[in-house]
Coordinates of C-alpha atoms and ligand atoms in Angstrom, one line a residue:
M29 CA 0.3 -0.1 -0.1
A30 CA 3.1 2.0 1.3
N31 CA 4.7 1.6 -2.2
S32 CA 1.6 2.5 -4.2
H33 CA 1.0 6.1 -2.7
L34 CA 4.3 6.7 -3.3
L35 CA 4.5 5.4 -6.8
I36 CA 1.4 8.5 -6.7
G37 CA 4.0 10.6 -5.0
R38 CA 7.1 10.1 -8.0
K39 CA 4.5 9.8 -10.5
M40 CA 3.3 12.9 -10.2
K41 CA 6.6 14.8 -10.4
N42 CA 7.4 16.1 -12.6
N43 CA 3.9 17.8 -13.5
F44 CA 3.1 19.9 -9.7
D45 CA 6.1 21.6 -7.6
A46 CA 6.2 23.4 -4.6
I47 CA 6.6 26.8 -5.0
K48 CA 9.5 28.9 -3.2
I49 CA 7.3 31.3 -0.4
S50 CA 10.8 31.9 1.9
D51 CA 14.7 30.5 2.6
R52 CA 13.6 27.6 3.5
V53 CA 10.2 27.2 3.5
Y54 CA 7.9 25.9 0.7
W55 CA 4.2 25.8 -0.6
V56 CA 3.5 22.4 -1.5
G57 CA -0.9 22.7 -1.1
A58 CA -3.6 22.0 -3.8
I59 CA -5.2 24.1 -5.1
D60 CA -9.0 22.9 -5.9
N61 CA -10.9 25.0 -8.5
E62 CA -14.8 23.0 -8.5
I63 CA -15.6 23.5 -4.5
R64 CA -18.4 25.2 -4.5
D65 CA -19.5 24.3 -0.7
L66 CA -17.9 23.5 1.6
H67 CA -19.8 22.3 5.1
G68 CA -22.5 25.4 3.7
F69 CA -20.5 28.4 2.8
N70 CA -20.1 29.1 -0.6
T71 CA -17.0 28.4 -2.0
S72 CA -17.8 30.6 -4.6
R73 CA -14.0 31.4 -5.9
G74 CA -12.8 27.7 -5.1
T75 CA -9.8 27.2 -2.8
T76 CA -6.6 26.3 -1.2
Y77 CA -5.8 23.3 0.5
N78 CA -2.1 25.6 1.9
A79 CA 0.5 22.5 3.4
Y80 CA 4.4 23.6 3.0
L81 CA 7.3 22.1 4.0
I82 CA 10.6 23.4 6.0
L83 CA 13.6 22.4 4.3
G84 CA 16.7 21.9 7.4
E85 CA 18.2 18.9 8.9
K86 CA 15.2 17.6 9.7
P87 CA 12.5 18.6 7.0
I88 CA 8.5 18.8 8.5
L89 CA 5.9 18.3 7.2
I90 CA 2.9 21.7 8.0
D91 CA -0.8 20.6 7.9
T92 CA -1.3 18.0 4.8
V93 CA -4.1 18.6 2.2
K94 CA -8.1 17.3 2.0
A95 CA -8.0 13.6 1.0
P96 CA -8.7 13.8 -2.3
F97 CA -5.9 16.2 -3.7
F98 CA -3.2 14.1 -2.2
S99 CA -1.3 13.3 -5.1
E100 CA -0.8 16.5 -6.4
M101 CA 0.6 17.4 -2.0
M102 CA 2.7 14.5 -2.2
A103 CA 4.1 15.4 -6.1
R104 CA 4.4 19.3 -5.4
I105 CA 6.8 17.4 -2.5
S106 CA 8.7 15.3 -4.5
S107 CA 9.6 17.7 -6.7
I108 CA 12.4 18.9 -3.9
I109 CA 12.7 16.4 -1.3
E110 CA 11.9 12.3 -1.8
P111 CA 9.3 12.2 0.7
E112 CA 11.0 9.4 2.9
K113 CA 13.4 12.4 4.0
I114 CA 10.6 14.3 6.3
S115 CA 11.3 13.5 10.0
Y116 CA 7.8 15.3 11.6
I117 CA 4.2 16.2 10.6
I118 CA 3.4 19.3 12.8
S119 CA -0.7 19.1 12.3
N120 CA -2.5 22.7 13.3
H121 CA -5.4 21.6 12.2
A122 CA -8.2 18.8 12.7
E123 CA -10.0 19.3 10.5
M124 CA -10.1 17.0 7.1
D125 CA -9.2 19.6 4.9
H126 CA -6.0 19.9 6.4
S127 CA -5.6 16.5 7.7
G128 CA -8.0 14.3 5.2
C129 CA -4.7 13.0 3.8
L130 CA -2.9 12.2 6.4
L131 CA -3.2 9.1 7.7
P132 CA -1.7 7.9 4.2
T133 CA 0.7 11.0 4.4
I134 CA 2.2 9.2 7.6
E135 CA 1.8 5.8 5.7
I136 CA 5.0 6.7 3.8
I137 CA 6.7 9.5 4.9
K138 CA 7.5 7.3 8.1
P139 CA 7.9 11.0 10.1
E140 CA 9.0 10.0 14.0
K141 CA 6.7 12.1 15.3
V142 CA 3.7 13.7 14.3
F143 CA 2.8 16.9 16.7
A144 CA -0.6 18.3 17.3
S145 CA -2.0 20.2 21.2
K146 CA -3.8 18.5 23.4
M147 CA -7.3 19.1 21.6
G148 CA -5.9 18.4 18.4
I149 CA -4.5 14.7 19.1
Q150 CA -8.1 14.0 20.9
A151 CA -10.0 15.3 17.1
L152 CA -7.4 13.4 15.1
K153 CA -8.2 10.0 17.1
A154 CA -11.8 10.7 17.2
H155 CA -11.1 10.6 12.9
F156 CA -10.0 8.5 13.0
H157 CA -10.0 5.5 15.6
K158 CA -6.5 4.3 14.5
R159 CA -3.7 3.9 16.5
L160 CA -1.3 7.2 15.8
D161 CA 1.6 7.7 18.2
L162 CA 1.4 11.3 18.3
T163 CA 2.7 14.3 20.7
E164 CA 1.8 17.5 22.1
I165 CA 3.1 20.0 21.8
K166 CA 1.9 23.5 24.6
H167 CA 0.7 26.5 23.9
G168 CA 3.9 28.9 24.6
E169 CA 6.3 26.4 24.0
K170 CA 9.5 27.1 22.3
F171 CA 11.0 23.9 20.9
T172 CA 13.3 22.4 18.7
L173 CA 13.4 19.8 15.7
G174 CA 17.0 19.5 13.7
D175 CA 17.9 23.2 13.3
A176 CA 14.7 24.9 13.1
N177 CA 13.0 26.6 16.5
F178 CA 9.3 27.3 16.5
T179 CA 6.4 28.5 19.4
C180 CA 3.4 27.0 19.6
V181 CA 1.0 29.8 20.3
E182 CA -2.6 27.5 20.2
T183 CA -5.7 29.4 18.9
P184 CA -9.0 27.1 20.8
M185 CA -12.1 27.8 19.0
L186 CA -10.6 29.0 16.7
H187 CA -12.0 27.5 15.0
W188 CA -12.6 24.3 16.6
P189 CA -10.9 23.3 19.7
D190 CA -8.1 22.2 18.3
S191 CA -6.4 25.0 16.2
M192 CA -2.8 26.8 16.8
F193 CA -0.1 28.8 15.4
T194 CA 3.1 27.7 14.8
Y195 CA 5.9 30.5 14.5
F196 CA 9.3 28.8 12.4
A197 CA 11.5 31.8 14.3
N198 CA 14.5 31.5 11.7
D199 CA 12.0 32.5 9.1
G200 CA 9.8 34.7 10.7
V201 CA 7.1 32.5 9.4
L202 CA 4.2 32.4 11.0
F203 CA 1.9 29.2 10.4
S204 CA -1.8 30.3 11.2
Q205 CA -3.9 27.3 9.3
D206 CA -7.7 28.9 8.7
G207 CA -6.1 32.4 10.7
F208 CA -6.2 34.9 7.9
G209 CA -7.2 33.3 5.3
M210 CA -10.0 32.9 2.9
H211 CA -11.6 30.7 0.1
L212 CA -9.8 30.9 -3.6
A213 CA -8.4 29.5 -5.9
T214 CA -5.5 30.9 -7.3
Y215 CA -1.8 30.1 -9.0
K216 CA -0.8 33.9 -8.0
I217 CA 0.3 32.3 -4.3
L218 CA 1.5 35.2 -2.2
A219 CA -1.3 37.8 -1.6
Q220 CA 0.8 41.0 -3.4
Q221 CA -0.1 39.2 -6.8
N222 CA -3.8 39.2 -6.0
E223 CA -6.4 41.6 -7.1
R224 CA -6.9 43.6 -3.2
V225 CA -10.2 44.1 -3.6
I226 CA -11.2 40.2 -4.5
M227 CA -8.8 39.6 -2.4
R228 CA -11.2 41.8 0.6
Y229 CA -14.2 40.6 -0.3
E230 CA -13.3 36.5 0.2
S231 CA -11.5 37.3 3.1
M232 CA -14.5 39.4 4.6
K233 CA -16.6 36.8 3.8
Y234 CA -14.7 34.0 5.5
F235 CA -14.6 35.9 9.0
A236 CA -18.4 36.9 7.9
N237 CA -19.2 32.7 8.0
I238 CA -16.1 31.1 9.7
L239 CA -15.3 33.2 12.6
M240 CA -17.7 35.8 13.4
P241 CA -19.1 33.9 15.9
C242 CA -15.3 33.9 18.0
S243 CA -15.0 37.6 17.4
S244 CA -13.9 38.4 20.5
I245 CA -11.8 35.4 21.4
V246 CA -10.3 36.4 17.5
A247 CA -10.0 39.9 19.2
K248 CA -7.7 38.5 22.3
L249 CA -6.0 36.2 20.6
L250 CA -4.7 39.7 18.2
D251 CA -4.0 40.4 21.6
L252 CA -2.1 37.7 22.5
L253 CA 0.4 37.0 18.8
S254 CA 1.6 40.8 19.9
S255 CA 3.0 39.4 23.2
F256 CA 4.9 37.5 21.5
G257 CA 6.5 39.6 19.8
F258 CA 7.6 37.5 16.7
D259 CA 9.2 39.1 13.6
I260 CA 6.5 38.3 11.6
K261 CA 7.7 38.2 7.9
I262 CA 5.8 35.7 6.7
L263 CA 2.0 34.8 7.7
A264 CA 0.7 31.2 6.5
P265 CA -2.6 31.0 6.0
D266 CA -4.0 27.5 5.2
H267 CA -6.2 28.6 2.1
G268 CA -6.0 31.5 -0.6
P269 CA -2.5 33.6 -0.4
I270 CA 0.4 34.2 1.5
W271 CA 0.7 37.5 4.1
N272 CA 4.7 38.3 2.9
N273 CA 4.8 41.5 2.7
P274 CA 4.7 43.5 6.5
S275 CA 2.1 45.6 4.7
D276 CA 0.1 43.5 3.2
I277 CA 0.1 41.4 6.7
N278 CA -0.9 44.9 8.4
W279 CA -3.4 45.5 6.1
I280 CA -5.1 41.6 6.9
M281 CA -4.6 41.6 11.1
G282 CA -6.3 45.7 9.8
L283 CA -8.7 44.0 9.0
W284 CA -9.7 41.6 11.7
R285 CA -9.5 44.0 14.5
K286 CA -12.3 45.8 12.0
W287 CA -14.6 42.8 11.6
V288 CA -13.9 41.4 15.5
E289 CA -15.4 45.1 16.4
Q290 CA -18.6 45.3 14.2
K291 CA -19.1 48.3 14.4
P292 CA -22.4 49.4 12.8
T293 CA -22.3 51.6 10.1
E294 CA -25.4 53.2 7.6
K295 CA -25.9 50.2 5.9
V296 CA -28.9 48.6 5.2
V297 CA -29.6 44.6 4.3
I298 CA -33.0 43.6 3.0
L299 CA -33.5 39.9 2.6
Y300 CA -37.4 38.3 2.2
D301 CA -38.4 35.1 -0.2
T302 CA -42.4 35.5 -1.8
M303 CA -45.0 34.2 -3.7
W304 CA -46.8 35.6 -5.7
N305 CA -44.1 38.6 -5.6
S306 CA -46.1 41.1 -2.7
T307 CA -43.4 40.1 -0.4
A308 CA -40.6 41.2 -2.8
K309 CA -42.6 44.5 -3.9
M310 CA -42.3 45.4 -0.5
A311 CA -38.3 44.9 0.3
D312 CA -38.6 47.3 -3.7
V313 CA -40.4 50.0 -1.7
I314 CA -37.9 49.5 2.0
A315 CA -35.6 49.6 -0.2
D316 CA -36.2 53.1 -1.8
G317 CA -36.9 54.4 1.3
V318 CA -32.8 54.2 2.5
M319 CA -31.9 55.7 -1.2
T320 CA -33.8 58.6 -0.2
E321 CA -32.2 59.2 1.9
N322 CA -28.4 58.1 0.6
T323 CA -27.9 55.6 3.1
P324 CA -26.6 51.9 0.8
V325 CA -28.8 49.8 1.2
K326 CA -28.5 46.1 0.0
V327 CA -31.2 43.6 -1.1
M328 CA -30.5 39.9 -1.2
P329 CA -33.6 37.9 -2.6
L330 CA -32.9 34.7 -1.7
S331 CA -33.8 32.9 -4.7
V332 CA -30.4 34.2 -5.2
S333 CA -28.4 35.1 -2.0
H334 CA -27.2 32.5 -0.5
R335 CA -26.4 32.5 3.6
S336 CA -23.0 33.0 3.4
D337 CA -23.1 36.0 1.2
I338 CA -25.7 37.4 2.9
A339 CA -23.7 36.9 6.3
T340 CA -21.2 38.5 4.1
E341 CA -23.2 42.0 4.2
L342 CA -24.0 41.4 7.3
L343 CA -20.6 41.9 8.5
E344 CA -20.5 45.3 7.1
S345 CA -23.3 47.3 8.3
G346 CA -26.1 48.6 10.3
A347 CA -29.2 46.5 9.9
L348 CA -30.7 43.9 8.6
V349 CA -34.6 43.7 7.4
A350 CA -35.8 40.5 6.8
G351 CA -39.3 39.6 4.9
S352 CA -41.8 36.6 3.7
P353 CA -44.8 35.1 3.3
T354 CA -46.5 33.2 5.9
I355 CA -47.1 29.3 4.1
N356 CA -48.8 27.1 6.0
R357 CA -48.6 29.3 9.3
Q358 CA -44.8 29.2 8.8
I359 CA -42.4 31.3 7.3
F360 CA -40.8 31.0 3.7
P361 CA -38.3 28.0 4.2
T362 CA -35.1 29.6 2.6
T363 CA -36.2 32.9 5.1
A364 CA -36.1 30.1 8.3
D365 CA -32.5 28.9 6.2
V366 CA -30.9 31.8 6.7
L367 CA -32.2 33.1 9.7
C368 CA -30.8 29.5 11.5
Y369 CA -27.6 30.4 9.9
L370 CA -27.2 33.9 11.4
K371 CA -28.3 32.5 14.9
G372 CA -25.1 30.2 14.9
L373 CA -22.6 33.3 13.8
K374 CA -24.8 35.7 16.3
P375 CA -24.1 39.9 14.6
K376 CA -23.8 42.0 16.4
N377 CA -24.7 45.4 16.7
L378 CA -27.6 45.1 14.6
I379 CA -31.3 47.4 14.2
G380 CA -33.7 45.4 12.6
Q381 CA -37.6 45.1 11.9
A382 CA -39.9 42.2 10.2
F383 CA -42.4 42.3 7.2
G384 CA -44.5 40.9 4.6
S385 CA -48.3 39.7 2.9
Y386 CA -50.3 37.0 4.1
G387 CA -53.5 35.5 2.2
W388 CA -55.9 34.2 6.0
D389 CA -53.6 33.7 9.1
G390 CA -49.9 35.8 9.1
E391 CA -48.2 34.3 11.7
A392 CA -44.7 34.6 9.7
I393 CA -44.2 38.5 10.6
K394 CA -44.4 37.7 14.7
I395 CA -42.5 34.9 13.3
L396 CA -39.4 36.5 11.7
Q397 CA -38.7 38.9 14.6
E398 CA -39.3 36.1 17.5
E399 CA -36.2 34.9 14.7
L400 CA -34.6 38.1 14.8
K401 CA -34.6 39.1 18.5
I402 CA -33.0 35.6 18.9
I403 CA -29.7 36.7 16.6
G404 CA -29.2 39.4 18.8
I405 CA -31.0 42.3 16.4
K406 CA -33.1 45.1 18.1
L407 CA -36.0 45.9 16.8
F408 CA -36.9 49.3 15.8
D409 CA -39.5 51.1 14.3
N410 CA -42.5 48.8 13.6
P411 CA -43.6 46.1 11.1
V412 CA -44.8 45.7 8.5
K413 CA -47.9 43.6 6.5
T414 CA -49.7 43.2 4.1
N415 CA -52.8 41.1 3.4
Y416 CA -52.3 39.7 -0.5
I417 CA -51.2 42.7 -2.4
P418 CA -49.8 45.8 -0.8
D419 CA -51.8 48.7 -1.2
N420 CA -50.9 52.4 -1.6
N421 CA -50.6 52.7 2.1
C422 CA -49.3 49.3 2.8
L423 CA -45.7 50.7 0.7
A424 CA -45.9 54.0 2.5
D425 CA -45.2 53.1 5.6
C426 CA -42.7 50.2 3.3
K427 CA -41.3 53.1 2.1
T428 CA -41.3 55.5 5.9
L429 CA -39.3 51.4 7.6
G430 CA -36.6 52.1 5.5
Q431 CA -36.0 55.8 6.0
N432 CA -36.8 54.9 9.8
I433 CA -34.1 52.8 10.1
A434 CA -31.6 55.4 7.1
R435 CA -32.4 57.9 9.7
K436 CA -31.2 55.8 13.0
L437 CA -28.1 54.4 12.0
K438 CA -27.1 58.2 10.6
N439 CA -27.7 59.3 14.0
G440 CA -26.0 56.3 15.7
S441 CA -27.7 53.2 16.2
Ligands
FEO70 FE1 -9.9 25.4 7.3 FE2 -10.8 25.1 9.6 O1 -10.5 24.1 8.4

């Protein structure tokens, strides 16, 4: 079995290459152009799974890749070193996009040791249910492997209990697993080679959908990293481009500092679904009311808007207005989906309100309001509902709701 894995690695040797990112560190990851869903996150630009190889007296592999990309990773490793020469593996995160091929990798490399955090060891054993010889490294521990010097920074709940960063002092590289990453399939492995506007959106999307519920933990981590006093020359996440100069590192860390605060902006997000266009019409007029106040507004019909894009828009907004018709005494299933998702993400500092149409009962408004309150959204002004088709009075109320919310945000919610 080991030989067949090795064969795969060698066979692919000429097809994929390692990319040097510092004196001793090489990117040996994989690019996934096809993925469009990662546990509910719509990865509309694909992603990368970044693994890293450190050369030296005792070569070290940092993380692996998602299982189907094992051959690609092995080929990149094989382009510069025989995989069996790797002495150690450090597993910074147990989630399967980084540990999915850990077992076959161990089988080929036969490393002297595989390192993980205490929780990482538990998580890896719970995934693989095999006898694994894993060595624990502890928060703040400085350790030397051959001529490579490291410090471990455990980052529990960023975003799994096992998560940790590893700082490679020789080259000033902080391997940050999911931290400071984004889902972006790119052949430009360095951040500076990529379009800033795309990186900003994808970083924001990543933060909103993965880190938003852990914002207070992220804030503490950012302070903790400062306290370690690392000389970070390269910030190497497990997804997306690598931050390899001071201005890019400051840029992404500055954005994270901004996002943990979730200070409300003047932007209003309106989400809705509709049956016979009544709730859609109400959404349009609420948006028009916001617009007349010269306030930014994003209208997100659920027929064409994914929950993870809605979460992204909310990260830099100040209000969420949610609309649904009543169907079988409930809210529309699409609306329930996104509100359930937002209950988990817990966006902070938002105001909001509900609107929608109904035929005979009209329970949707009350359900929407309750859901918004559970998310943590402060209800403002009055809901608007209409029986069947909105008349001019109803549409005037919609316009007023939009204007009132916009004015409230301008004056500070
Ligand atoms: Fe990219 Fe939490 O795994």
